[in-house]
PDB file of C-alpha atoms in Angstrom:
ATOM      1  CA  GLN K   1       4.913  13.100 -13.003  1.00 90.00           C
ATOM      2  CA  VAL K   2       3.589  11.225 -10.573  1.00 97.00           C
ATOM      3  CA  GLN K   3       5.295  10.340  -6.802  1.00 97.00           C
ATOM      4  CA  LEU K   4       3.614   7.591  -4.266  1.00 98.00           C
ATOM      5  CA  VAL K   5       4.830   8.773  -0.799  1.00 97.00           C
ATOM      6  CA  GLU K   6       4.524   6.537   2.286  1.00 96.00           C
ATOM      7  CA  SER K   7       4.960   7.313   6.054  1.00 96.00           C
ATOM      8  CA  GLY K   8       3.959   5.189   8.777  1.00 97.00           C
ATOM      9  CA  GLY K   9       6.636   2.941   9.365  1.00 95.00           C
ATOM     10  CA  GLY K  10       8.733   2.428  12.248  1.00 97.00           C
ATOM     11  CA  SER K  11       9.761  -0.628  15.186  1.00 98.00           C
ATOM     12  CA  VAL K  12       7.294  -1.996  16.998  1.00 98.00           C
ATOM     13  CA  GLN K  13       6.570  -4.723  19.592  1.00 98.00           C
ATOM     14  CA  ALA K  14       4.817  -7.722  18.632  1.00 98.00           C
ATOM     15  CA  GLY K  15       1.285  -7.136  19.422  1.00 98.00           C
ATOM     16  CA  GLY K  16       1.522  -4.003  18.524  1.00 98.00           C
ATOM     17  CA  SER K  17       0.421  -2.002  16.013  1.00 98.00           C
ATOM     18  CA  LEU K  18       1.389   0.957  13.346  1.00 98.00           C
ATOM     19  CA  ARG K  19      -0.265   2.855  10.477  1.00 98.00           C
ATOM     20  CA  LEU K  20       0.865   3.392   6.900  1.00 98.00           C
ATOM     21  CA  SER K  21      -0.178   6.337   5.205  1.00 98.00           C
ATOM     22  CA  CYS K  22       0.522   7.207   1.093  1.00 98.00           C
ATOM     23  CA  ALA K  23       0.189  10.046  -0.728  1.00 98.00           C
ATOM     24  CA  ALA K  24      -0.076  10.193  -3.768  1.00 98.00           C
ATOM     25  CA  SER K  25       0.818  13.714  -6.172  1.00 97.00           C
ATOM     26  CA  GLY K  26       1.757  14.868  -9.650  1.00 97.00           C
ATOM     27  CA  ARG K  27      -0.094  14.761 -13.387  1.00 94.00           C
ATOM     28  CA  ILE K  28      -3.610  12.305 -11.281  1.00 96.00           C
ATOM     29  CA  PHE K  29      -6.039  12.237 -13.615  1.00 96.00           C
ATOM     30  CA  SER K  30      -7.374   9.381 -12.316  1.00 96.00           C
ATOM     31  CA  ILE K  31      -6.923   6.485  -9.706  1.00 97.00           C
ATOM     32  CA  THR K  32      -7.941   2.719  -9.988  1.00 97.00           C
ATOM     33  CA  ASN K  33      -6.475   0.049  -7.928  1.00 97.00           C
ATOM     34  CA  MET K  34      -4.336   1.641  -4.982  1.00 98.00           C
ATOM     35  CA  ALA K  35      -3.215  -1.124  -3.221  1.00 98.00           C
ATOM     36  CA  TRP K  36       0.598  -2.310  -1.081  1.00 98.00           C
ATOM     37  CA  TYR K  37       2.804  -4.900  -0.950  1.00 98.00           C
ATOM     38  CA  ARG K  38       5.844  -6.345   1.282  1.00 98.00           C
ATOM     39  CA  GLN K  39       9.184  -7.417   0.831  1.00 98.00           C
ATOM     40  CA  ALA K  40      10.891  -9.372   3.126  1.00 97.00           C
ATOM     41  CA  PRO K  41      14.741  -9.799   3.036  1.00 92.00           C
ATOM     42  CA  GLY K  42      15.838 -13.054   0.117  1.00 94.00           C
ATOM     43  CA  GLN K  43      12.257 -12.621  -0.167  1.00 96.00           C
ATOM     44  CA  GLN K  44      10.040 -11.392  -3.760  1.00 97.00           C
ATOM     45  CA  ARG K  45       7.828  -8.685  -3.769  1.00 98.00           C
ATOM     46  CA  GLU K  46       4.371  -9.569  -2.367  1.00 98.00           C
ATOM     47  CA  LEU K  47       0.818  -8.492  -2.336  1.00 98.00           C
ATOM     48  CA  VAL K  48      -0.380  -7.321   1.596  1.00 98.00           C
ATOM     49  CA  ALA K  49      -4.015  -5.196   0.016  1.00 98.00           C
ATOM     50  CA  TYR K  50      -5.699  -3.953  -2.417  1.00 98.00           C
ATOM     51  CA  ILE K  51      -9.000  -1.971  -2.514  1.00 98.00           C
ATOM     52  CA  THR K  52     -10.124  -0.602  -5.049  1.00 97.00           C
ATOM     53  CA  ASN K  53     -11.812   3.378  -6.264  1.00 93.00           C
ATOM     54  CA  GLY K  54     -15.078   1.941  -4.896  1.00 94.00           C
ATOM     55  CA  GLY K  55     -13.714   0.558  -1.577  1.00 95.00           C
ATOM     56  CA  SER K  56     -13.902  -3.357  -2.203  1.00 98.00           C
ATOM     57  CA  THR K  57     -11.070  -4.712  -0.535  1.00 98.00           C
ATOM     58  CA  MET K  58      -8.969  -7.956  -0.495  1.00 98.00           C
ATOM     59  CA  HIS K  59      -6.739  -8.677   2.274  1.00 98.00           C
ATOM     60  CA  ILE K  60      -3.730 -11.788   2.127  1.00 98.00           C
ATOM     61  CA  GLU K  61      -5.222 -14.473   4.042  1.00 98.00           C
ATOM     62  CA  ASP K  62      -1.938 -13.987   6.319  1.00 97.00           C
ATOM     63  CA  VAL K  63      -3.281 -10.376   7.629  1.00 98.00           C
ATOM     64  CA  LYS K  64      -6.749 -11.319   7.634  1.00 98.00           C
ATOM     65  CA  GLY K  65      -8.965  -9.730  10.712  1.00 97.00           C
ATOM     66  CA  ARG K  66      -5.187  -7.181  11.508  1.00 98.00           C
ATOM     67  CA  PHE K  67      -4.953  -5.291   8.478  1.00 98.00           C
ATOM     68  CA  THR K  68      -7.153  -2.731   7.219  1.00 98.00           C
ATOM     69  CA  ILE K  69      -6.385  -1.292   3.900  1.00 98.00           C
ATOM     70  CA  SER K  70      -8.582   2.148   3.159  1.00 98.00           C
ATOM     71  CA  ARG K  71      -8.198   4.914   0.725  1.00 98.00           C
ATOM     72  CA  ASP K  72      -9.488   8.198   0.143  1.00 97.00           C
ATOM     73  CA  ASN K  73      -9.977   9.941  -2.327  1.00 96.00           C
ATOM     74  CA  ALA K  74     -10.517  13.459  -2.096  1.00 96.00           C
ATOM     75  CA  LYS K  75      -7.219  12.989  -0.979  1.00 97.00           C
ATOM     76  CA  LYS K  76      -5.264  10.678  -2.558  1.00 97.00           C
ATOM     77  CA  MET K  77      -4.770   9.116  -0.022  1.00 98.00           C
ATOM     78  CA  VAL K  78      -4.339   5.101   0.677  1.00 98.00           C
ATOM     79  CA  TYR K  79      -4.162   3.841   4.429  1.00 98.00           C
ATOM     80  CA  LEU K  80      -2.797   0.298   6.008  1.00 98.00           C
ATOM     81  CA  GLN K  81      -3.217  -0.179   9.061  1.00 98.00           C
ATOM     82  CA  MET K  82      -2.326  -2.630  10.757  1.00 98.00           C
ATOM     83  CA  ASN K  83      -2.807  -4.082  14.470  1.00 98.00           C
ATOM     84  CA  SER K  84      -1.621  -7.263  16.284  1.00 98.00           C
ATOM     85  CA  LEU K  85       1.708  -7.559  14.538  1.00 98.00           C
ATOM     86  CA  LYS K  86       3.819 -10.235  14.660  1.00 98.00           C
ATOM     87  CA  PRO K  87       7.671 -10.917  13.061  1.00 97.00           C
ATOM     88  CA  GLU K  88       6.608 -11.945  10.476  1.00 97.00           C
ATOM     89  CA  ASP K  89       5.255  -9.103   9.334  1.00 98.00           C
ATOM     90  CA  THR K  90       8.833  -7.841   9.057  1.00 98.00           C
ATOM     91  CA  ALA K  91       9.712  -6.113   6.135  1.00 98.00           C
ATOM     92  CA  VAL K  92       9.670  -3.427   3.669  1.00 98.00           C
ATOM     93  CA  TYR K  93       6.336  -2.097   2.611  1.00 98.00           C
ATOM     94  CA  TYR K  94       5.416  -0.801  -0.497  1.00 98.00           C
ATOM     95  CA  CYS K  95       2.714   1.518  -1.843  1.00 98.00           C
ATOM     96  CA  ASN K  96       1.043   0.808  -5.915  1.00 97.00           C
ATOM     97  CA  ALA K  97      -1.144   2.570  -7.283  1.00 98.00           C
ATOM     98  CA  ILE K  98      -2.562   2.568 -10.520  1.00 98.00           C
ATOM     99  CA  VAL K  99      -3.473   5.808 -12.453  1.00 97.00           C
ATOM    100  CA  LYS K 100      -4.326   7.616 -15.690  1.00 96.00           C
ATOM    101  CA  THR K 101      -2.553  10.872 -15.620  1.00 95.00           C
ATOM    102  CA  THR K 102      -4.570  12.150 -18.427  1.00 94.00           C
ATOM    103  CA  ALA K 103      -8.506  11.219 -19.261  1.00 93.00           C
ATOM    104  CA  TRP K 104      -7.200   9.352 -22.820  1.00 94.00           C
ATOM    105  CA  SER K 105      -3.658   8.039 -21.260  1.00 93.00           C
ATOM    106  CA  ARG K 106      -3.196   3.689 -20.702  1.00 95.00           C
ATOM    107  CA  LEU K 107      -3.336   2.648 -17.321  1.00 96.00           C
ATOM    108  CA  ASP K 108       0.094   3.114 -15.616  1.00 96.00           C
ATOM    109  CA  THR K 109       1.671   1.593 -12.503  1.00 97.00           C
ATOM    110  CA  TYR K 110       2.832   3.250  -9.913  1.00 98.00           C
ATOM    111  CA  TRP K 111       5.457   2.541  -6.574  1.00 98.00           C
ATOM    112  CA  GLY K 112       6.179   4.167  -3.418  1.00 98.00           C
ATOM    113  CA  GLN K 113       9.677   4.365  -2.373  1.00 97.00           C
ATOM    114  CA  GLY K 114       9.288   1.825   0.599  1.00 97.00           C
ATOM    115  CA  THR K 115       8.554   2.673   4.599  1.00 97.00           C
ATOM    116  CA  GLN K 116      10.880  -0.527   6.378  1.00 98.00           C
ATOM    117  CA  VAL K 117       8.147  -1.970   8.836  1.00 98.00           C
ATOM    118  CA  THR K 118      10.400  -3.598  11.869  1.00 98.00           C
ATOM    119  CA  VAL K 119       8.554  -6.468  14.606  1.00 98.00           C
ATOM    120  CA  SER K 120      10.584  -7.813  17.816  1.00 97.00           C
ATOM    121  CA  SER K 121       9.366 -11.209  19.282  1.00 94.00           C
TER     122      SER K 121
END
């Protein structure tokens, strides 16, 4: 199957930076979109940013100018550089990938286990 493993979370003060990484492994034929979501306590999971396999990106308004998503297709990795962090960015961050496991399989969505980001004021 397919595994997504995030790393890079932690605790920082407001204004600080963190870089999240996510490595995809397993039976992978191709990966289309990769994305980062986050879920704050008591809130629904929300999309933060996504990147296509061609490198086109989208960032939600709340993080524009502060966060940058990128990917390394050869390494099957996606990153989220987070600068100027705010307490409201505190959440569990999840990696997401849309994957074909074989040339003829359908596209399936996979999730990582999540990594905690805590920003203190």
